[in-house]
PDB file of C-alpha atoms in Angstrom:
ATOM      1  CA  MET A   1       8.979 -76.781 -34.464  1.00 42.00           C
ATOM      2  CA  PRO A   2       8.027 -73.092 -34.058  1.00 46.00           C
ATOM      3  CA  GLU A   3       9.125 -70.608 -36.676  1.00 49.00           C
ATOM      4  CA  GLN A   4      12.474 -69.093 -35.762  1.00 50.00           C
ATOM      5  CA  GLN A   5      12.408 -65.406 -36.586  1.00 58.00           C
ATOM      6  CA  ILE A   6      14.766 -62.902 -35.083  1.00 60.00           C
ATOM      7  CA  GLN A   7      13.493 -59.359 -35.353  1.00 71.00           C
ATOM      8  CA  TRP A   8      16.684 -57.819 -36.682  1.00 71.00           C
ATOM      9  CA  LYS A   9      15.278 -54.276 -36.883  1.00 78.00           C
ATOM     10  CA  ARG A  10      14.413 -54.344 -33.183  1.00 75.00           C
ATOM     11  CA  ILE A  11      17.805 -55.822 -32.250  1.00 75.00           C
ATOM     12  CA  ALA A  12      19.685 -53.345 -34.460  1.00 79.00           C
ATOM     13  CA  GLY A  13      17.647 -50.480 -33.004  1.00 80.00           C
ATOM     14  CA  SER A  14      18.323 -51.648 -29.456  1.00 76.00           C
ATOM     15  CA  PHE A  15      22.027 -52.047 -30.253  1.00 79.00           C
ATOM     16  CA  ALA A  16      22.216 -48.528 -31.767  1.00 84.00           C
ATOM     17  CA  VAL A  17      20.283 -46.875 -28.926  1.00 84.00           C
ATOM     18  CA  MET A  18      22.386 -48.600 -26.274  1.00 80.00           C
ATOM     19  CA  ALA A  19      25.604 -47.707 -28.132  1.00 85.00           C
ATOM     20  CA  ALA A  20      24.564 -44.048 -28.433  1.00 87.00           C
ATOM     21  CA  CYS A  21      23.502 -43.858 -24.785  1.00 84.00           C
ATOM     22  CA  ALA A  22      26.752 -45.472 -23.649  1.00 84.00           C
ATOM     23  CA  PHE A  23      28.779 -43.106 -25.828  1.00 88.00           C
ATOM     24  CA  PHE A  24      27.109 -40.011 -24.377  1.00 88.00           C
ATOM     25  CA  LEU A  25      27.227 -41.480 -20.861  1.00 85.00           C
ATOM     26  CA  PHE A  26      30.982 -41.912 -21.280  1.00 83.00           C
ATOM     27  CA  VAL A  27      31.334 -38.278 -22.427  1.00 87.00           C
ATOM     28  CA  LEU A  28      29.297 -37.007 -19.451  1.00 87.00           C
ATOM     29  CA  ALA A  29      31.175 -39.264 -17.045  1.00 85.00           C
ATOM     30  CA  ALA A  30      34.488 -38.091 -18.532  1.00 85.00           C
ATOM     31  CA  VAL A  31      33.536 -34.469 -17.891  1.00 89.00           C
ATOM     32  CA  LEU A  32      32.467 -35.277 -14.330  1.00 90.00           C
ATOM     33  CA  ASN A  33      35.593 -37.383 -13.780  1.00 88.00           C
ATOM     34  CA  TYR A  34      37.775 -34.520 -15.051  1.00 89.00           C
ATOM     35  CA  LEU A  35      36.112 -32.083 -12.650  1.00 92.00           C
ATOM     36  CA  ALA A  36      36.513 -34.590  -9.802  1.00 91.00           C
ATOM     37  CA  SER A  37      40.185 -35.080 -10.665  1.00 89.00           C
ATOM     38  CA  VAL A  38      40.773 -31.318 -10.602  1.00 91.00           C
ATOM     39  CA  VAL A  39      39.698 -31.246  -6.944  1.00 92.00           C
ATOM     40  CA  GLY A  40      41.501 -34.509  -6.136  1.00 89.00           C
ATOM     41  CA  LEU A  41      38.483 -36.833  -5.879  1.00 89.00           C
ATOM     42  CA  SER A  42      39.410 -38.994  -8.869  1.00 87.00           C
ATOM     43  CA  THR A  43      42.172 -39.706 -11.375  1.00 85.00           C
ATOM     44  CA  GLN A  44      42.228 -39.220 -15.136  1.00 78.00           C
ATOM     45  CA  GLU A  45      42.569 -42.959 -15.756  1.00 80.00           C
ATOM     46  CA  ARG A  46      39.711 -44.066 -13.510  1.00 82.00           C
ATOM     47  CA  LEU A  47      36.904 -43.916 -16.077  1.00 76.00           C
ATOM     48  CA  THR A  48      38.850 -45.671 -18.813  1.00 71.00           C
ATOM     49  CA  ALA A  49      39.937 -48.380 -16.366  1.00 77.00           C
ATOM     50  CA  ILE A  50      36.336 -48.986 -15.280  1.00 75.00           C
ATOM     51  CA  ILE A  51      35.021 -49.233 -18.837  1.00 68.00           C
ATOM     52  CA  THR A  52      37.950 -51.390 -19.961  1.00 67.00           C
ATOM     53  CA  SER A  53      37.203 -53.828 -17.143  1.00 73.00           C
ATOM     54  CA  LEU A  54      33.703 -54.243 -18.589  1.00 65.00           C
ATOM     55  CA  SER A  55      35.103 -55.754 -21.773  1.00 62.00           C
ATOM     56  CA  SER A  56      36.764 -58.509 -19.778  1.00 64.00           C
ATOM     57  CA  SER A  57      33.733 -58.931 -17.564  1.00 64.00           C
ATOM     58  CA  SER A  58      32.400 -62.353 -16.796  1.00 67.00           C
ATOM     59  CA  THR A  59      28.935 -61.001 -17.638  1.00 68.00           C
ATOM     60  CA  LEU A  60      29.725 -61.087 -21.360  1.00 70.00           C
ATOM     61  CA  GLN A  61      31.256 -64.514 -21.020  1.00 75.00           C
ATOM     62  CA  ALA A  62      28.215 -65.726 -19.104  1.00 75.00           C
ATOM     63  CA  ILE A  63      25.813 -64.456 -21.771  1.00 72.00           C
ATOM     64  CA  MET A  64      27.721 -66.287 -24.476  1.00 73.00           C
ATOM     65  CA  ALA A  65      28.219 -69.442 -22.403  1.00 79.00           C
ATOM     66  CA  ILE A  66      24.510 -69.648 -21.538  1.00 77.00           C
ATOM     67  CA  TRP A  67      23.620 -69.141 -25.178  1.00 74.00           C
ATOM     68  CA  LEU A  68      25.987 -71.949 -26.261  1.00 78.00           C
ATOM     69  CA  PHE A  69      24.615 -74.314 -23.649  1.00 81.00           C
ATOM     70  CA  THR A  70      21.028 -73.456 -24.638  1.00 76.00           C
ATOM     71  CA  ALA A  71      21.935 -74.199 -28.264  1.00 75.00           C
ATOM     72  CA  ALA A  72      23.380 -77.573 -27.233  1.00 80.00           C
ATOM     73  CA  LEU A  73      20.194 -78.444 -25.371  1.00 78.00           C
ATOM     74  CA  ALA A  74      18.048 -77.404 -28.336  1.00 75.00           C
ATOM     75  CA  ILE A  75      20.108 -79.566 -30.706  1.00 77.00           C
ATOM     76  CA  VAL A  76      19.789 -82.614 -28.458  1.00 78.00           C
ATOM     77  CA  ALA A  77      16.074 -82.097 -27.806  1.00 75.00           C
ATOM     78  CA  PRO A  78      14.524 -80.147 -30.710  1.00 71.00           C
ATOM     79  CA  ARG A  79      11.053 -80.504 -29.175  1.00 73.00           C
ATOM     80  CA  LEU A  80      12.199 -78.220 -26.361  1.00 71.00           C
ATOM     81  CA  TRP A  81      12.967 -75.515 -28.919  1.00 67.00           C
ATOM     82  CA  GLY A  82       9.482 -74.025 -28.476  1.00 68.00           C
ATOM     83  CA  LEU A  83      10.258 -73.339 -24.825  1.00 69.00           C
ATOM     84  CA  LEU A  84      13.899 -72.460 -25.390  1.00 66.00           C
ATOM     85  CA  TRP A  85      13.152 -70.135 -28.302  1.00 67.00           C
ATOM     86  CA  ILE A  86      11.624 -67.504 -25.999  1.00 67.00           C
ATOM     87  CA  ALA A  87      14.555 -67.658 -23.585  1.00 64.00           C
ATOM     88  CA  THR A  88      17.084 -67.669 -26.416  1.00 64.00           C
ATOM     89  CA  ALA A  89      15.448 -64.712 -28.169  1.00 69.00           C
ATOM     90  CA  LEU A  90      15.386 -62.780 -24.884  1.00 68.00           C
ATOM     91  CA  LEU A  91      19.018 -63.664 -24.187  1.00 65.00           C
ATOM     92  CA  PHE A  92      19.882 -62.610 -27.739  1.00 69.00           C
ATOM     93  CA  ASP A  93      18.140 -59.235 -27.264  1.00 72.00           C
ATOM     94  CA  ILE A  94      19.754 -58.619 -23.886  1.00 72.00           C
ATOM     95  CA  GLY A  95      23.128 -59.759 -25.175  1.00 71.00           C
ATOM     96  CA  TYR A  96      23.032 -57.389 -28.113  1.00 76.00           C
ATOM     97  CA  GLY A  97      21.863 -54.552 -25.853  1.00 77.00           C
ATOM     98  CA  VAL A  98      24.866 -55.158 -23.600  1.00 77.00           C
ATOM     99  CA  LEU A  99      27.154 -55.464 -26.622  1.00 80.00           C
ATOM    100  CA  GLY A 100      25.676 -52.241 -28.028  1.00 83.00           C
ATOM    101  CA  ALA A 101      26.455 -50.434 -24.797  1.00 83.00           C
ATOM    102  CA  LEU A 102      29.957 -51.878 -24.779  1.00 82.00           C
ATOM    103  CA  THR A 103      30.393 -50.739 -28.392  1.00 85.00           C
ATOM    104  CA  GLY A 104      29.361 -47.201 -27.454  1.00 88.00           C
ATOM    105  CA  PHE A 105      31.802 -47.165 -24.551  1.00 83.00           C
ATOM    106  CA  GLY A 106      34.499 -48.664 -26.776  1.00 84.00           C
ATOM    107  CA  LEU A 107      33.943 -46.042 -29.452  1.00 88.00           C
ATOM    108  CA  ALA A 108      34.147 -43.257 -26.888  1.00 86.00           C
ATOM    109  CA  ILE A 109      37.299 -44.694 -25.329  1.00 82.00           C
ATOM    110  CA  GLY A 110      38.835 -45.075 -28.771  1.00 85.00           C
ATOM    111  CA  ILE A 111      38.036 -41.528 -29.826  1.00 86.00           C
ATOM    112  CA  PHE A 112      38.918 -39.793 -26.571  1.00 80.00           C
ATOM    113  CA  GLY A 113      41.447 -42.171 -25.072  1.00 74.00           C
ATOM    114  CA  SER A 114      43.124 -43.780 -28.086  1.00 73.00           C
ATOM    115  CA  ASN A 115      42.484 -47.290 -26.729  1.00 78.00           C
ATOM    116  CA  TRP A 116      40.444 -49.426 -29.123  1.00 85.00           C
ATOM    117  CA  TYR A 117      40.563 -52.609 -26.981  1.00 81.00           C
ATOM    118  CA  VAL A 118      36.967 -52.383 -25.704  1.00 78.00           C
ATOM    119  CA  LEU A 119      35.534 -51.675 -29.154  1.00 84.00           C
ATOM    120  CA  MET A 120      37.514 -54.552 -30.640  1.00 85.00           C
ATOM    121  CA  TRP A 121      36.112 -57.054 -28.123  1.00 79.00           C
ATOM    122  CA  ALA A 122      32.573 -55.700 -28.490  1.00 80.00           C
ATOM    123  CA  ILE A 123      32.778 -56.296 -32.239  1.00 83.00           C
ATOM    124  CA  ILE A 124      34.311 -59.755 -31.810  1.00 81.00           C
ATOM    125  CA  TYR A 125      31.624 -60.811 -29.300  1.00 77.00           C
ATOM    126  CA  SER A 126      28.873 -59.408 -31.541  1.00 78.00           C
ATOM    127  CA  LEU A 127      30.149 -61.326 -34.557  1.00 81.00           C
ATOM    128  CA  LEU A 128      30.556 -64.548 -32.568  1.00 75.00           C
ATOM    129  CA  VAL A 129      27.003 -64.363 -31.231  1.00 73.00           C
ATOM    130  CA  ALA A 130      25.588 -63.705 -34.711  1.00 73.00           C
ATOM    131  CA  ALA A 131      27.667 -66.516 -36.269  1.00 74.00           C
ATOM    132  CA  GLY A 132      26.602 -68.879 -33.505  1.00 69.00           C
ATOM    133  CA  TYR A 133      22.965 -67.998 -33.998  1.00 68.00           C
ATOM    134  CA  PHE A 134      23.104 -68.661 -37.736  1.00 71.00           C
ATOM    135  CA  ALA A 135      24.973 -71.944 -37.247  1.00 68.00           C
ATOM    136  CA  VAL A 136      22.451 -73.215 -34.684  1.00 65.00           C
ATOM    137  CA  LYS A 137      19.519 -72.003 -36.764  1.00 65.00           C
ATOM    138  CA  ARG A 138      20.878 -73.915 -39.742  1.00 66.00           C
ATOM    139  CA  TRP A 139      21.169 -77.105 -37.701  1.00 62.00           C
ATOM    140  CA  LEU A 140      17.809 -76.683 -36.006  1.00 60.00           C
ATOM    141  CA  VAL A 141      15.849 -75.876 -39.133  1.00 51.00           C
ATOM    142  CA  GLY A 142      16.687 -78.971 -41.107  1.00 56.00           C
ATOM    143  CA  ASP A 143      19.808 -80.846 -40.244  1.00 55.00           C
ATOM    144  CA  VAL A 144      18.887 -81.828 -36.691  1.00 55.00           C
ATOM    145  CA  GLN A 145      15.873 -83.714 -37.987  1.00 57.00           C
ATOM    146  CA  ALA A 146      18.038 -85.509 -40.558  1.00 63.00           C
ATOM    147  CA  MET A 147      21.116 -85.784 -38.340  1.00 63.00           C
ATOM    148  CA  GLY A 148      21.619 -89.169 -36.774  1.00 65.00           C
ATOM    149  CA  GLY A 149      21.522 -89.499 -33.017  1.00 70.00           C
ATOM    150  CA  ARG A 150      25.285 -89.843 -32.687  1.00 78.00           C
ATOM    151  CA  ALA A 151      26.106 -86.784 -34.820  1.00 76.00           C
ATOM    152  CA  ARG A 152      23.539 -84.721 -32.933  1.00 78.00           C
ATOM    153  CA  TRP A 153      25.084 -85.718 -29.611  1.00 83.00           C
ATOM    154  CA  ILE A 154      28.580 -84.901 -30.861  1.00 83.00           C
ATOM    155  CA  VAL A 155      27.580 -81.397 -32.004  1.00 79.00           C
ATOM    156  CA  ALA A 156      25.638 -80.759 -28.811  1.00 82.00           C
ATOM    157  CA  GLY A 157      28.489 -82.164 -26.724  1.00 87.00           C
ATOM    158  CA  LEU A 158      31.001 -79.845 -28.364  1.00 85.00           C
ATOM    159  CA  LEU A 159      28.769 -76.840 -27.663  1.00 82.00           C
ATOM    160  CA  ALA A 160      28.124 -78.009 -24.098  1.00 85.00           C
ATOM    161  CA  ILE A 161      31.880 -78.353 -23.478  1.00 88.00           C
ATOM    162  CA  ALA A 162      32.619 -75.006 -25.152  1.00 84.00           C
ATOM    163  CA  ALA A 163      30.180 -73.191 -22.840  1.00 84.00           C
ATOM    164  CA  PRO A 164      32.057 -73.710 -19.524  1.00 85.00           C
ATOM    165  CA  VAL A 165      35.425 -73.323 -21.277  1.00 84.00           C
ATOM    166  CA  LEU A 166      34.278 -69.906 -22.508  1.00 78.00           C
ATOM    167  CA  LEU A 167      32.959 -69.031 -19.065  1.00 76.00           C
ATOM    168  CA  LEU A 168      36.101 -70.080 -17.214  1.00 77.00           C
ATOM    169  CA  TRP A 169      39.034 -69.319 -19.485  1.00 71.00           C
ATOM    170  CA  LEU A 170      38.234 -66.990 -22.374  1.00 63.00           C
TER     171      LEU A 170
END
């Protein structure tokens, strides 16, 4: 089984850069939105409503659901982990970039709009993805090899069922 190393410095850097860019993008968009609202082309609430809708976006749910389903497949068939590792690492990087951007938007909305909803969900999603990664890594590193076929299928089945539930209803 290939070595499973996440490059945390790269992910943290990507997260921070995306968060900073999103924060400053929000500030610039807020200024432009204010000017547009002065001449009647926009409303004050438009920008916050757009960014808030991102936190409930199916894109975030899809990223997490795909990651859960990939984890289930890797638990059932550890030999596929070599192929899945590249896709999972890429999904992890992209997911944390998106979550970084959402965090930046959430921070800006919280500071300038007094609504911390977006930031709260960005943090919750970030923690869930990290916890999920560590749980799957723990199972893949040693316990999947020792885990009996039935237990492996149960764990993978739970993750496989959780993926569409997350996508459809959470």
